[in-house]
Structures are given as C-alpha cells and as structure tokens.
CSV table of C-alpha atoms and ligand atoms in Angstrom, one decimal:
chain,number,residue,atom,x,y,z
Z,1,MET,CA,-18.0,-16.9,-4.2
Z,2,SER,CA,-18.5,-18.7,-7.5
Z,3,ALA,CA,-18.7,-16.6,-10.7
Z,4,SER,CA,-22.4,-17.6,-11.2
Z,5,LYS,CA,-23.3,-16.1,-7.8
Z,6,ARG,CA,-21.6,-12.7,-8.4
Z,7,LYS,CA,-24.0,-9.9,-8.5
Z,8,PRO,CA,-24.2,-7.6,-11.6
Z,9,VAL,CA,-21.8,-4.6,-11.5
Z,10,LEU,CA,-22.2,-1.2,-13.0
Z,11,VAL,CA,-19.0,0.3,-14.4
Z,12,VAL,CA,-19.2,4.0,-15.2
Z,13,GLY,CA,-16.4,5.3,-17.4
Z,14,LEU,CA,-14.7,2.9,-19.8
Z,15,GLY,CA,-11.3,4.5,-19.9
Z,16,ARG,CA,-8.1,2.5,-19.2
Z,17,PHE,CA,-9.0,1.7,-15.6
Z,18,GLY,CA,-12.8,1.3,-16.0
Z,19,GLY,CA,-12.2,-0.8,-19.1
Z,20,ALA,CA,-9.9,-3.1,-17.3
Z,21,VAL,CA,-12.3,-3.5,-14.3
Z,22,ALA,CA,-15.3,-4.2,-16.7
Z,23,GLY,CA,-13.4,-6.5,-19.0
Z,24,THR,CA,-12.0,-8.6,-16.1
Z,25,LEU,CA,-15.4,-8.8,-14.4
Z,26,SER,CA,-16.9,-9.9,-17.6
Z,27,LYS,CA,-14.2,-12.6,-18.2
Z,28,MET,CA,-14.9,-13.9,-14.6
Z,29,GLY,CA,-18.6,-14.4,-15.7
Z,30,THR,CA,-20.1,-11.3,-13.9
Z,31,GLU,CA,-22.8,-9.4,-15.7
Z,32,VAL,CA,-21.6,-5.8,-16.4
Z,33,LEU,CA,-23.5,-2.7,-17.4
Z,34,GLY,CA,-20.9,-0.3,-18.9
Z,35,ILE,CA,-21.6,3.4,-19.3
Z,36,ASP,CA,-19.6,6.0,-21.2
Z,37,SER,CA,-20.4,9.2,-22.9
Z,38,ASN,CA,-17.9,8.5,-25.6
Z,39,ARG,CA,-19.3,6.6,-28.6
Z,40,GLN,CA,-15.9,5.0,-29.4
Z,41,LYS,CA,-15.6,3.6,-25.9
Z,42,VAL,CA,-19.1,2.2,-26.1
Z,43,GLN,CA,-18.4,0.5,-29.4
Z,44,GLN,CA,-15.0,-0.8,-28.2
Z,45,TYR,CA,-16.7,-2.7,-25.3
Z,46,ALA,CA,-20.0,-3.6,-26.9
Z,47,ALA,CA,-19.0,-7.1,-27.6
Z,48,ASP,CA,-17.3,-7.8,-24.3
Z,49,LEU,CA,-19.8,-6.6,-21.7
Z,50,THR,CA,-23.4,-7.6,-21.0
Z,51,LYS,CA,-24.7,-4.2,-22.0
Z,52,VAL,CA,-23.0,-0.9,-22.9
Z,53,VAL,CA,-24.8,2.4,-23.0
Z,54,GLU,CA,-23.7,5.8,-24.3
Z,55,VAL,CA,-25.0,8.4,-21.9
Z,56,ASP,CA,-23.8,11.2,-19.6
Z,57,CYS,CA,-23.6,9.5,-16.2
Z,58,THR,CA,-23.9,12.8,-14.3
Z,59,ASP,CA,-27.6,12.9,-15.0
Z,60,GLY,CA,-29.4,11.2,-12.1
Z,61,TYR,CA,-32.6,10.9,-14.1
Z,62,VAL,CA,-30.9,9.0,-16.9
Z,63,LEU,CA,-29.2,6.7,-14.4
Z,64,ARG,CA,-32.6,6.0,-12.8
Z,65,GLN,CA,-34.1,5.1,-16.2
Z,66,LEU,CA,-31.3,2.7,-16.8
Z,67,GLY,CA,-32.2,0.9,-13.6
Z,68,VAL,CA,-28.9,1.4,-11.9
Z,69,ALA,CA,-30.6,1.6,-8.5
Z,70,ASP,CA,-31.0,-2.2,-8.7
Z,71,PHE,CA,-27.2,-2.7,-8.8
Z,72,GLU,CA,-25.5,-3.6,-5.6
Z,73,ALA,CA,-22.1,-2.5,-6.7
Z,74,ALA,CA,-20.9,0.3,-8.9
Z,75,VAL,CA,-17.4,1.4,-10.0
Z,76,VAL,CA,-17.0,5.0,-11.0
Z,77,ALA,CA,-13.9,5.0,-13.1
Z,78,ILE,CA,-13.7,8.7,-14.1
Z,79,GLY,CA,-10.5,10.3,-13.0
Z,80,SER,CA,-9.6,13.2,-15.2
Z,81,ASP,CA,-13.0,15.0,-15.0
Z,82,ILE,CA,-13.4,15.5,-11.3
Z,83,GLU,CA,-16.7,17.2,-11.7
Z,84,ALA,CA,-18.2,14.3,-13.6
Z,85,SER,CA,-16.7,11.9,-11.1
Z,86,VAL,CA,-18.3,13.7,-8.1
Z,87,LEU,CA,-21.7,14.2,-9.7
Z,88,THR,CA,-21.8,10.6,-10.7
Z,89,VAL,CA,-21.0,9.3,-7.2
Z,90,LEU,CA,-23.5,11.7,-5.7
Z,91,ALA,CA,-26.2,10.5,-8.2
Z,92,LEU,CA,-25.5,6.9,-7.4
Z,93,SER,CA,-25.5,7.5,-3.7
Z,94,GLU,CA,-28.8,9.4,-3.9
Z,95,LEU,CA,-30.3,6.4,-5.9
Z,96,GLY,CA,-29.5,4.3,-2.8
Z,97,LEU,CA,-26.4,2.4,-3.9
Z,98,THR,CA,-24.3,1.4,-0.9
Z,99,ASN,CA,-21.3,-0.2,-2.5
Z,100,ILE,CA,-19.7,2.5,-4.6
Z,101,TRP,CA,-16.0,2.2,-5.7
Z,102,ALA,CA,-14.5,5.3,-7.1
Z,103,LYS,CA,-11.2,6.2,-8.7
Z,104,ALA,CA,-9.6,9.4,-7.3
Z,105,ASN,CA,-6.9,11.6,-8.8
Z,106,ASN,CA,-5.7,13.1,-5.5
Z,107,ASP,CA,-6.4,13.2,-1.7
Z,108,ARG,CA,-8.8,16.1,-2.0
Z,109,HIS,CA,-10.8,14.3,-4.7
Z,110,ALA,CA,-10.8,11.2,-2.5
Z,111,ARG,CA,-12.1,13.1,0.6
Z,112,ILE,CA,-14.9,14.6,-1.4
Z,113,LEU,CA,-15.8,11.2,-2.9
Z,114,GLU,CA,-15.9,9.6,0.6
Z,115,ARG,CA,-18.1,12.5,1.9
Z,116,ILE,CA,-20.7,12.1,-0.8
Z,117,GLY,CA,-21.1,8.3,-0.6
Z,118,ALA,CA,-18.2,6.5,-2.1
Z,119,THR,CA,-17.5,3.4,0.1
Z,120,HIS,CA,-14.1,2.6,-1.5
Z,121,VAL,CA,-11.7,5.1,-3.0
Z,122,VAL,CA,-8.8,3.8,-5.1
Z,123,PHE,CA,-5.7,5.6,-6.5
Z,124,PRO,CA,-4.6,3.3,-9.3
Z,125,GLU,CA,-1.8,5.6,-10.7
Z,126,GLN,CA,-0.3,6.2,-7.3
Z,127,ARG,CA,-0.5,2.6,-6.2
Z,128,MET,CA,1.1,1.5,-9.5
Z,129,GLY,CA,3.8,4.2,-9.1
Z,130,GLU,CA,4.7,2.8,-5.7
Z,131,ARG,CA,4.8,-0.7,-6.9
Z,132,VAL,CA,7.1,0.2,-9.8
Z,133,ALA,CA,9.4,2.0,-7.4
Z,134,HIS,CA,9.7,-1.3,-5.5
Z,135,LEU,CA,9.9,-3.4,-8.6
Z,136,LEU,CA,12.9,-1.4,-9.8
Z,137,ASN,CA,14.7,-3.6,-7.3
Z,138,GLU,CA,15.3,-6.3,-9.9
Z,139,ARG,CA,15.1,-9.1,-7.3
Z,140,LEU,CA,11.5,-8.3,-6.7
Z,141,LEU,CA,9.2,-9.7,-9.3
Z,142,ASP,CA,5.9,-8.6,-7.8
Z,143,PHE,CA,4.9,-6.5,-4.9
Z,144,ILE,CA,1.6,-5.6,-3.2
Z,145,ALA,CA,1.7,-3.3,-0.2
Z,146,PHE,CA,-1.0,-3.2,2.5
Z,147,GLY,CA,-0.7,0.2,4.0
Z,148,ASP,CA,2.7,1.8,4.5
Z,149,GLU,CA,4.3,-1.0,6.4
Z,150,PHE,CA,3.3,-4.5,5.3
Z,151,ALA,CA,3.6,-6.2,1.9
Z,152,ILE,CA,3.5,-9.5,0.1
Z,153,ALA,CA,6.2,-9.9,-2.6
Z,154,ARG,CA,7.3,-12.4,-5.2
Z,155,LEU,CA,11.1,-12.6,-5.5
Z,156,CYS,CA,14.0,-14.7,-6.8
Z,157,ALA,CA,15.2,-17.0,-4.0
Z,158,PRO,CA,18.2,-15.1,-2.4
Z,159,GLU,CA,21.4,-17.1,-2.8
Z,160,PRO,CA,22.1,-17.7,1.0
Z,161,ILE,CA,18.9,-19.8,1.4
Z,162,VAL,CA,19.4,-21.9,-1.8
Z,163,GLY,CA,20.1,-25.5,-1.1
Z,164,LEU,CA,18.5,-25.5,2.3
Z,165,PRO,CA,15.1,-26.6,3.6
Z,166,LEU,CA,13.2,-23.6,4.8
Z,167,GLU,CA,13.3,-24.6,8.5
Z,168,MET,CA,17.2,-24.4,8.3
Z,169,SER,CA,17.3,-21.0,6.7
Z,170,ALA,CA,15.1,-19.7,9.5
Z,171,CYS,CA,13.8,-16.8,7.4
Z,172,ARG,CA,11.4,-15.6,10.0
Z,173,ARG,CA,13.9,-15.5,12.9
Z,174,LYS,CA,16.8,-14.2,10.8
Z,175,TYR,CA,15.2,-11.8,8.4
Z,176,ASP,CA,11.7,-11.2,9.8
Z,177,VAL,CA,9.9,-12.5,6.7
Z,178,THR,CA,7.6,-15.4,6.2
Z,179,VAL,CA,7.9,-17.6,3.1
Z,180,VAL,CA,4.4,-18.3,2.1
Z,181,GLY,CA,4.8,-20.1,-1.2
Z,182,VAL,CA,7.4,-21.4,-3.6
Z,183,LYS,CA,7.4,-21.7,-7.4
Z,184,ARG,CA,9.8,-23.9,-9.2
Z,185,ALA,CA,10.4,-23.3,-12.9
Z,186,GLY,CA,7.7,-24.9,-15.0
Z,187,LYS,CA,5.7,-26.0,-11.9
Z,188,ALA,CA,2.7,-24.5,-10.0
Z,189,PHE,CA,3.1,-22.6,-6.8
Z,190,ILE,CA,3.2,-24.8,-3.7
Z,191,HIS,CA,2.6,-23.7,-0.1
Z,192,ALA,CA,5.9,-23.4,1.8
Z,193,VAL,CA,6.4,-26.0,4.6
Z,194,PRO,CA,9.4,-26.4,6.9
Z,195,ASP,CA,11.1,-29.1,4.7
Z,196,THR,CA,10.6,-27.3,1.4
Z,197,LEU,CA,14.0,-27.3,-0.2
Z,198,ILE,CA,14.9,-24.1,-2.1
Z,199,PHE,CA,16.4,-24.5,-5.6
Z,200,PRO,CA,18.5,-21.8,-7.4
Z,201,ASP,CA,15.8,-20.6,-9.8
Z,202,ASP,CA,12.9,-20.8,-7.4
Z,203,GLU,CA,10.6,-17.8,-6.9
Z,204,LEU,CA,9.3,-17.2,-3.4
Z,205,VAL,CA,6.2,-15.5,-2.2
Z,206,VAL,CA,7.0,-13.8,1.1
Z,207,SER,CA,5.1,-11.6,3.5
Z,208,GLY,CA,6.5,-9.1,6.0
Z,209,LYS,CA,7.3,-5.5,6.7
Z,210,ILE,CA,8.3,-3.7,3.5
Z,211,LYS,CA,11.8,-2.8,4.9
Z,212,ASP,CA,12.4,-6.4,5.9
Z,213,ILE,CA,11.3,-7.8,2.5
Z,214,GLU,CA,13.6,-5.3,0.7
Z,215,ARG,CA,16.5,-6.4,3.0
Z,216,PHE,CA,15.7,-10.1,2.5
Z,217,ALA,CA,15.7,-9.6,-1.3
Z,218,ALA,CA,19.2,-8.1,-1.1
Z,219,ILE,CA,20.9,-10.7,1.2
L,1,ADP,P1,-8.5,6.5,-17.4
L,1,ADP,O1,-7.2,7.3,-17.0
L,1,ADP,O2,-8.7,5.3,-16.6
L,1,ADP,O3,-8.5,6.3,-18.9
L,1,ADP,P2,-10.3,8.7,-17.7
L,1,ADP,O4,-10.7,9.6,-16.5
L,1,ADP,O5,-9.3,9.4,-18.7
L,1,ADP,O6,-9.7,7.4,-17.0
L,1,ADP,O7,-11.5,8.2,-18.5
L,1,ADP,C1,-12.7,8.1,-18.0
L,1,ADP,C2,-13.8,7.6,-19.0
L,1,ADP,O8,-15.0,8.2,-18.5
L,1,ADP,C3,-13.7,8.1,-20.4
L,1,ADP,O9,-13.9,7.0,-21.3
L,1,ADP,C4,-14.8,9.1,-20.6
L,1,ADP,O10,-15.3,9.1,-21.9
L,1,ADP,C5,-15.8,8.7,-19.6
L,1,ADP,N1,-16.5,9.8,-19.0
L,1,ADP,C6,-16.1,11.0,-18.6
L,1,ADP,N2,-17.1,11.8,-18.2
L,1,ADP,C7,-18.2,11.1,-18.4
L,1,ADP,C8,-19.6,11.4,-18.2
L,1,ADP,N3,-20.0,12.6,-17.7
L,1,ADP,N4,-20.5,10.4,-18.5
L,1,ADP,C9,-20.1,9.2,-19.0
L,1,ADP,N5,-18.8,8.9,-19.2
L,1,ADP,C10,-17.9,9.8,-18.9
C-alpha cells in the first residue's frame, strides 16, 4: 500500500515503544494522533506527529471527544502501567475499534488484553531479548524469528561456500537453509539465484529452521 493510502493511526502512550511506532509511521507519511498524559512527551512529539494531545487515555469519554472512534487502527503502547493499558484497550474496544495493537508486559497481561478486544498483542522487550541472544553469535548480523522454529537471518557468508555459485554449495540440501538474498560490500541486496557467486565479505539473507540457521552460520 502506498504511504498516501495509509489510514490515520492512533498511538496511545508515547514512551520508547509508542514513540518509535508513531515516529516511524509519521516518517512513512501516515497521519498519527498521539496521546500521552505526560506533558513532556506531548511536547517532545508535537513537531513530528500530525496531532499530539495531553490527556488521560483511560477516560472513554475523552477518547470519544477526540474522535478516536473514527480511527481504523490504534496502538496502545503503555506497558508499565497495566491498569492504564487494560482500561485504554477496553475503552477503544467499546468505541468500536476493531484493529487494536497493544504492548504487553507478560503473558497474563497479554491474555487480558486479548480478552477485552486487543487484536494483536506484542512483547517488544521479550522479542528483542530473544533476538539479542541469537545475535550474540557474531556471525549473525540480524535475526527475525517467526514462532519458535522458523527464522530469517542476515549473516556473513560462511567460509565453505565462498568462491562457489550457490547451486554448487547446495545450501538447501546440505544445510537445510535457503539463501534468499546476497549483499556485496557497497552494493544493494540482490535476489539469490543458482549462479550467484559468493564472495568472501558477502552478507547473506537466509531462511530456515532456527537450529539449521545457527548450524549454517557456524560451518
Ligand atoms: P516504554 O517502556 O515503551 O517507554 P512505558 O509504559 O514506560 O513504555 O510508557 C508508556 C507511556 O504511556 C508514557 O509516556 C506514559 O506517560 C504514557 N501513559 C501512561 N499512562 C497513561 C494514561 N493513563 N494516559 C495517557 N498516557 C499514559
């Protein structure tokens, strides 16, 4: 979808997570209404977002007055104050929003949020913690897991496949990973094809089971 067609988004809570969501959306050209009860946060984001309001978002009446019922998507980015997070999701759900993303602190918090109307619950700290654990393997440069088993990773080309075209190194057959893309120093990523030759400083984007990617990175 092009930026101009993106629907306006409500971001409640402009802490580190909410601020990053709101700022990124804004940079992509999406209209963002940011809400925070903290004046400093409101001032901090006033120039970057379409509109920023200083209110207590647990008050359904105030949210209605702000016209939040017209938003198709909302992000509730309050983690530390679980009561405020729950009351806000409930208020948005009662106002009829059907696309509510909410940040959770733990599994119990997540289950409550899902029960009361959150459609997507995210755990930014846990996910980042898991990623860092994988990235401590210094051959892995980036890592995104999909569930417990599957991942996509960016890694330095392992030495045994350097100097060979991909079809000769047979990564899928030998190591159970698929090389999706290749980045050569100073050049853009290219899609990997059978005759892509791997150079010593290439970075690869590979997909596969987590254990297979870890094994491949260490060959
Ligand atoms: P992070 O870890 O991402 O910084 P926090 O949970 O610490 O997340 O921050 C959440 C933000 O939500 C803070 O800026 C805080 O001022 C705001 N906030 C918390 N409770 C309310 C509320 N009831 N109404 C509006 N904003 C709130």
